[in-house]
PDB file of C-alpha atoms in Angstrom:
ATOM      1  CA  GLN A  60       4.669   9.714  32.994  1.00  0.00           C
ATOM      2  CA  ARG A  61       3.422   7.547  30.154  1.00  0.00           C
ATOM      3  CA  LYS A  62       3.019   3.755  30.598  1.00  0.00           C
ATOM      4  CA  LYS A  63       5.381   1.781  28.509  1.00  0.00           C
ATOM      5  CA  LEU A  64       5.165  -1.716  27.082  1.00  0.00           C
ATOM      6  CA  ASN A  65       8.321  -3.597  26.535  1.00  0.00           C
ATOM      7  CA  LEU A  66       8.483  -4.670  22.861  1.00  0.00           C
ATOM      8  CA  ASP A  67      10.228  -7.510  21.276  1.00  0.00           C
ATOM      9  CA  ILE A  68       9.482  -6.722  17.642  1.00  0.00           C
ATOM     10  CA  LYS A  69      12.527  -8.391  16.036  1.00  0.00           C
ATOM     11  CA  ASN A  70      11.681 -11.889  17.275  1.00  0.00           C
ATOM     12  CA  ILE A  71       7.893 -12.037  16.886  1.00  0.00           C
ATOM     13  CA  SER A  72       8.011 -13.625  13.445  1.00  0.00           C
ATOM     14  CA  LYS A  73       9.957 -16.563  14.869  1.00  0.00           C
ATOM     15  CA  TRP A  74       7.454 -17.267  17.587  1.00  0.00           C
ATOM     16  CA  GLY A  75       4.814 -20.022  17.470  1.00  0.00           C
ATOM     17  CA  TYR A  76       1.161 -19.199  17.270  1.00  0.00           C
ATOM     18  CA  ASN A  77       0.386 -19.454  21.019  1.00  0.00           C
ATOM     19  CA  ARG A  78       3.207 -17.240  22.074  1.00  0.00           C
ATOM     20  CA  LYS A  79       2.201 -14.664  19.475  1.00  0.00           C
ATOM     21  CA  GLU A  80      -1.417 -14.654  20.617  1.00  0.00           C
ATOM     22  CA  ILE A  81      -0.348 -14.088  24.234  1.00  0.00           C
ATOM     23  CA  TYR A  82       1.824 -11.238  23.180  1.00  0.00           C
ATOM     24  CA  PHE A  83      -0.874  -9.709  20.978  1.00  0.00           C
ATOM     25  CA  LYS A  84      -3.479  -9.908  23.734  1.00  0.00           C
ATOM     26  CA  LYS A  85      -1.067  -8.215  26.205  1.00  0.00           C
ATOM     27  CA  PHE A  86      -0.266  -5.461  23.657  1.00  0.00           C
ATOM     28  CA  GLU A  87      -4.045  -4.897  22.859  1.00  0.00           C
ATOM     29  CA  LYS A  88      -4.866  -4.826  26.613  1.00  0.00           C
ATOM     30  CA  PHE A  89      -2.134  -2.266  27.051  1.00  0.00           C
ATOM     31  CA  LEU A  90      -3.533  -0.072  24.220  1.00  0.00           C
ATOM     32  CA  LYS A  91      -7.039  -0.362  25.681  1.00  0.00           C
ATOM     33  CA  LYS A  92      -5.758   0.785  29.128  1.00  0.00           C
ATOM     34  CA  THR A  93      -4.152   3.829  27.548  1.00  0.00           C
ATOM     35  CA  ASN A  94      -7.442   4.472  25.596  1.00  0.00           C
ATOM     36  CA  TYR A  95      -5.505   4.101  22.285  1.00  0.00           C
ATOM     37  CA  SER A  96      -4.114   7.580  23.005  1.00  0.00           C
ATOM     38  CA  ASN A  97      -0.636   6.902  21.605  1.00  0.00           C
ATOM     39  CA  SER A  98      -0.300   6.912  17.903  1.00  0.00           C
ATOM     40  CA  GLU A  99       3.227   5.434  18.052  1.00  0.00           C
ATOM     41  CA  ASP A 100       2.071   2.383  20.047  1.00  0.00           C
ATOM     42  CA  ILE A 101      -0.884   1.898  17.615  1.00  0.00           C
ATOM     43  CA  TYR A 102       1.491   2.100  14.703  1.00  0.00           C
ATOM     44  CA  THR A 103       3.877  -0.457  16.276  1.00  0.00           C
ATOM     45  CA  LEU A 104       1.159  -3.013  16.867  1.00  0.00           C
ATOM     46  CA  GLY A 105      -0.432  -2.434  13.464  1.00  0.00           C
ATOM     47  CA  ARG A 106       2.962  -2.947  11.817  1.00  0.00           C
ATOM     48  CA  ILE A 107       3.475  -6.090  13.798  1.00  0.00           C
ATOM     49  CA  TYR A 108       0.120  -7.384  12.591  1.00  0.00           C
ATOM     50  CA  MET A 109       0.910  -6.429   8.992  1.00  0.00           C
ATOM     51  CA  ASN A 110       4.219  -8.271   9.144  1.00  0.00           C
ATOM     52  CA  ASP A 111       2.366 -11.299  10.555  1.00  0.00           C
ATOM     53  CA  LYS A 112      -0.148 -10.948   7.658  1.00  0.00           C
ATOM     54  CA  SER A 113      -2.985 -10.452  10.167  1.00  0.00           C
ATOM     55  CA  PHE A 114      -4.582  -7.775   7.958  1.00  0.00           C
ATOM     56  CA  GLU A 115      -7.911  -7.678   9.643  1.00  0.00           C
ATOM     57  CA  ARG A 116      -6.335  -7.184  13.089  1.00  0.00           C
ATOM     58  CA  ALA A 117      -3.968  -4.518  11.684  1.00  0.00           C
ATOM     59  CA  TYR A 118      -6.938  -2.638  10.026  1.00  0.00           C
ATOM     60  CA  THR A 119      -8.803  -2.621  13.380  1.00  0.00           C
ATOM     61  CA  VAL A 120      -5.823  -1.392  15.320  1.00  0.00           C
ATOM     62  CA  PHE A 121      -4.810   1.321  12.868  1.00  0.00           C
ATOM     63  CA  LYS A 122      -8.458   2.550  12.755  1.00  0.00           C
ATOM     64  CA  ARG A 123      -8.373   3.200  16.503  1.00  0.00           C
ATOM     65  CA  ASP A 124      -5.922   6.083  16.178  1.00  0.00           C
ATOM     66  CA  LYS A 125      -7.855   9.234  17.220  1.00  0.00           C
ATOM     67  CA  ASN A 126      -4.906  11.550  16.327  1.00  0.00           C
ATOM     68  CA  SER A 127      -4.927  10.975  12.528  1.00  0.00           C
ATOM     69  CA  ASP A 128      -1.200  10.070  12.497  1.00  0.00           C
ATOM     70  CA  TYR A 129      -0.356   9.793   8.838  1.00  0.00           C
ATOM     71  CA  ARG A 130       1.295   6.410   9.359  1.00  0.00           C
ATOM     72  CA  ASN A 131      -1.845   4.917  10.890  1.00  0.00           C
ATOM     73  CA  LEU A 132      -4.043   6.472   8.130  1.00  0.00           C
ATOM     74  CA  PHE A 133      -1.715   4.787   5.616  1.00  0.00           C
ATOM     75  CA  GLY A 134      -1.996   1.556   7.603  1.00  0.00           C
ATOM     76  CA  VAL A 135      -5.838   1.733   7.580  1.00  0.00           C
ATOM     77  CA  ALA A 136      -5.879   2.516   3.856  1.00  0.00           C
ATOM     78  CA  THR A 137      -3.399  -0.216   2.904  1.00  0.00           C
ATOM     79  CA  THR A 138      -4.984  -2.981   5.022  1.00  0.00           C
ATOM     80  CA  ALA A 139      -8.433  -1.963   3.795  1.00  0.00           C
ATOM     81  CA  ARG A 140      -7.095  -2.439   0.222  1.00  0.00           C
ATOM     82  CA  PHE A 141      -5.647  -5.774   1.059  1.00  0.00           C
ATOM     83  CA  LEU A 142      -8.994  -6.770   2.508  1.00  0.00           C
ATOM     84  CA  GLY A 143     -10.865  -5.707  -0.674  1.00  0.00           C
ATOM     85  CA  LYS A 144     -12.547  -2.649   1.036  1.00  0.00           C
ATOM     86  CA  TYR A 145     -11.553  -0.409  -1.812  1.00  0.00           C
ATOM     87  CA  GLY A 146     -14.061   2.464  -0.980  1.00  0.00           C
ATOM     88  CA  VAL A 147     -12.714   2.600   2.561  1.00  0.00           C
ATOM     89  CA  SER A 148      -9.208   2.457   1.254  1.00  0.00           C
ATOM     90  CA  ILE A 149      -9.747   5.390  -1.167  1.00  0.00           C
ATOM     91  CA  ASN A 150     -11.211   7.461   1.691  1.00  0.00           C
ATOM     92  CA  TYR A 151      -8.356   6.886   3.980  1.00  0.00           C
ATOM     93  CA  TYR A 152      -5.673   7.491   1.221  1.00  0.00           C
ATOM     94  CA  GLN A 153      -7.423  10.776   0.428  1.00  0.00           C
ATOM     95  CA  LYS A 154      -7.556  11.778   4.086  1.00  0.00           C
ATOM     96  CA  LEU A 155      -3.845  10.852   4.374  1.00  0.00           C
ATOM     97  CA  LEU A 156      -2.857  12.848   1.330  1.00  0.00           C
ATOM     98  CA  SER A 157      -4.854  15.890   2.453  1.00  0.00           C
ATOM     99  CA  ILE A 158      -2.888  15.886   5.684  1.00  0.00           C
ATOM    100  CA  ASN A 159       0.552  14.903   4.236  1.00  0.00           C
ATOM    101  CA  PRO A 160       0.583  15.432   0.413  1.00  0.00           C
ATOM    102  CA  ASN A 161       4.315  14.573   0.183  1.00  0.00           C
ATOM    103  CA  PHE A 162       3.735  11.091   1.533  1.00  0.00           C
ATOM    104  CA  TYR A 163       4.059   9.748  -1.940  1.00  0.00           C
ATOM    105  CA  LYS A 164       3.433   6.105  -1.135  1.00  0.00           C
ATOM    106  CA  GLY A 165      -0.160   7.230  -0.574  1.00  0.00           C
ATOM    107  CA  TYR A 166      -0.503   7.986  -4.268  1.00  0.00           C
ATOM    108  CA  LEU A 167       0.529   4.509  -5.261  1.00  0.00           C
ATOM    109  CA  GLY A 168      -1.966   2.941  -2.816  1.00  0.00           C
ATOM    110  CA  LEU A 169      -4.658   5.253  -3.975  1.00  0.00           C
ATOM    111  CA  GLY A 170      -3.875   4.446  -7.554  1.00  0.00           C
ATOM    112  CA  ASN A 171      -3.980   0.716  -6.859  1.00  0.00           C
ATOM    113  CA  SER A 172      -7.337   1.069  -4.992  1.00  0.00           C
ATOM    114  CA  TYR A 173      -8.901   2.992  -7.947  1.00  0.00           C
ATOM    115  CA  LYS A 174      -7.527   0.275 -10.298  1.00  0.00           C
ATOM    116  CA  MET A 175      -9.272  -2.391  -8.267  1.00  0.00           C
ATOM    117  CA  LYS A 176     -12.484  -0.458  -8.388  1.00  0.00           C
ATOM    118  CA  GLY A 177     -12.149  -0.045 -12.131  1.00  0.00           C
ATOM    119  CA  ASN A 178     -11.690   3.750 -12.092  1.00  0.00           C
ATOM    120  CA  TYR A 179      -8.756   3.624 -14.447  1.00  0.00           C
ATOM    121  CA  PRO A 180      -8.320   7.430 -15.116  1.00  0.00           C
ATOM    122  CA  ALA A 181      -8.079   8.125 -11.367  1.00  0.00           C
ATOM    123  CA  ALA A 182      -5.692   5.066 -10.974  1.00  0.00           C
ATOM    124  CA  LEU A 183      -3.354   6.324 -13.702  1.00  0.00           C
ATOM    125  CA  LYS A 184      -3.473   9.945 -12.368  1.00  0.00           C
ATOM    126  CA  ASN A 185      -2.322   8.806  -8.909  1.00  0.00           C
ATOM    127  CA  MET A 186       0.301   6.434 -10.222  1.00  0.00           C
ATOM    128  CA  LYS A 187       1.778   9.271 -12.297  1.00  0.00           C
ATOM    129  CA  LYS A 188       1.869  11.427  -9.131  1.00  0.00           C
ATOM    130  CA  TYR A 189       3.789   8.610  -7.394  1.00  0.00           C
ATOM    131  CA  LEU A 190       6.291   8.392 -10.287  1.00  0.00           C
ATOM    132  CA  ALA A 191       6.932  12.128  -9.880  1.00  0.00           C
ATOM    133  CA  TYR A 192       8.433  11.200  -6.533  1.00  0.00           C
ATOM    134  CA  GLU A 193      10.028   7.837  -7.214  1.00  0.00           C
ATOM    135  CA  GLU A 194      10.624   5.979 -10.412  1.00  0.00           C
ATOM    136  CA  ASP A 195       9.530   2.348 -10.120  1.00  0.00           C
ATOM    137  CA  GLU A 196       9.441  -0.193 -12.943  1.00  0.00           C
ATOM    138  CA  ASN A 197       6.564  -2.089 -11.387  1.00  0.00           C
ATOM    139  CA  VAL A 198       4.401   1.097 -11.390  1.00  0.00           C
ATOM    140  CA  TYR A 199       5.026   1.534 -15.128  1.00  0.00           C
ATOM    141  CA  ILE A 200       4.082  -2.081 -15.656  1.00  0.00           C
ATOM    142  CA  GLY A 201       0.952  -1.620 -13.531  1.00  0.00           C
ATOM    143  CA  MET A 202       0.037   1.420 -15.689  1.00  0.00           C
ATOM    144  CA  ALA A 203       0.545  -0.543 -18.856  1.00  0.00           C
ATOM    145  CA  ASP A 204      -1.721  -3.295 -17.428  1.00  0.00           C
ATOM    146  CA  ILE A 205      -4.434  -0.609 -16.901  1.00  0.00           C
ATOM    147  CA  TYR A 206      -4.072   0.480 -20.524  1.00  0.00           C
ATOM    148  CA  ILE A 207      -4.248  -3.074 -21.723  1.00  0.00           C
ATOM    149  CA  ALA A 208      -7.452  -3.665 -19.650  1.00  0.00           C
ATOM    150  CA  GLN A 209      -8.913  -0.797 -21.653  1.00  0.00           C
ATOM    151  CA  ASN A 210      -7.583  -2.199 -24.941  1.00  0.00           C
ATOM    152  CA  LYS A 211      -5.314   0.869 -25.299  1.00  0.00           C
ATOM    153  CA  TYR A 212      -2.260  -1.027 -26.578  1.00  0.00           C
ATOM    154  CA  ASP A 213      -0.578   1.997 -28.046  1.00  0.00           C
ATOM    155  CA  SER A 214      -0.748   3.769 -24.618  1.00  0.00           C
ATOM    156  CA  ALA A 215       0.627   0.627 -22.948  1.00  0.00           C
ATOM    157  CA  LYS A 216       3.432   0.550 -25.532  1.00  0.00           C
ATOM    158  CA  ASN A 217       4.240   4.167 -24.935  1.00  0.00           C
ATOM    159  CA  ILE A 218       4.430   3.896 -21.106  1.00  0.00           C
ATOM    160  CA  LEU A 219       6.515   0.708 -21.355  1.00  0.00           C
ATOM    161  CA  GLU A 220       8.919   2.408 -23.848  1.00  0.00           C
ATOM    162  CA  GLU A 221       9.246   5.314 -21.422  1.00  0.00           C
ATOM    163  CA  ALA A 222       9.972   2.801 -18.648  1.00  0.00           C
ATOM    164  CA  GLN A 223      12.468   0.947 -20.802  1.00  0.00           C
ATOM    165  CA  SER A 224      14.430   4.192 -21.312  1.00  0.00           C
ATOM    166  CA  LYS A 225      14.718   4.588 -17.558  1.00  0.00           C
ATOM    167  CA  PHE A 226      15.183   0.789 -16.687  1.00  0.00           C
ATOM    168  CA  SER A 227      17.099  -0.441 -19.632  1.00  0.00           C
ATOM    169  CA  ASN A 228      18.140  -3.659 -18.001  1.00  0.00           C
ATOM    170  CA  SER A 229      14.749  -4.617 -16.767  1.00  0.00           C
ATOM    171  CA  ALA A 230      13.643  -8.122 -17.947  1.00  0.00           C
ATOM    172  CA  LYS A 231      10.126  -7.401 -16.645  1.00  0.00           C
ATOM    173  CA  ILE A 232       9.742  -4.368 -18.865  1.00  0.00           C
ATOM    174  CA  ARG A 233      11.312  -6.173 -21.852  1.00  0.00           C
ATOM    175  CA  LYS A 234       8.845  -9.074 -21.404  1.00  0.00           C
ATOM    176  CA  SER A 235       5.771  -6.717 -21.099  1.00  0.00           C
ATOM    177  CA  LEU A 236       6.962  -4.690 -24.085  1.00  0.00           C
ATOM    178  CA  GLY A 237       7.455  -7.842 -26.140  1.00  0.00           C
ATOM    179  CA  GLU A 238       3.877  -8.909 -25.298  1.00  0.00           C
ATOM    180  CA  ILE A 239       2.523  -5.561 -26.420  1.00  0.00           C
ATOM    181  CA  TYR A 240       4.569  -5.536 -29.637  1.00  0.00           C
ATOM    182  CA  SER A 241       3.107  -8.949 -30.473  1.00  0.00           C
ATOM    183  CA  LYS A 242      -0.435  -7.680 -29.767  1.00  0.00           C
ATOM    184  CA  LEU A 243       0.243  -4.732 -32.013  1.00  0.00           C
ATOM    185  CA  GLY A 244       1.629  -7.070 -34.793  1.00  0.00           C
ATOM    186  CA  ARG A 245       5.243  -6.139 -34.440  1.00  0.00           C
ATOM    187  CA  GLY A 246       6.434  -9.385 -32.839  1.00  0.00           C
TER     188      GLY A 246
END
């Protein structure tokens, strides 16, 4: 029978620092005793750390999963990206997507990691893959930002016009499109 740790996930964010630290140490001790063998427990603690904005701790915990659970791979990749470890992030997103290619949030994370490394073609490719699964106005705006960073204003205009046709009430897209039109001399 598996050892079980009693979790109080819902209330952690309301606790003070000392109480959180005691809880975190207890949870980490529990994971160590179980030799980090349970992906679900690793995911739970990693998620708690992420919600607490303790990204370094989350990164360390997610990385300990020996079973390559896709959620923990996503956790490692995402926290690595938040910590500016873009090469590590890219490797983990790629591993995640090789195991679970339909976990589409991985494409967005991979795209953002490539963007931060300055590999704009790879960033755009992965963001487009994400959009094939889920339309998101912010992803379109992010893609436009990539085109703008490359001085490709016509491409930025085109992607934003496509976004506007899908999100006709979006103030963010209207604002971005207005900025592009003014750069192109149509303002």
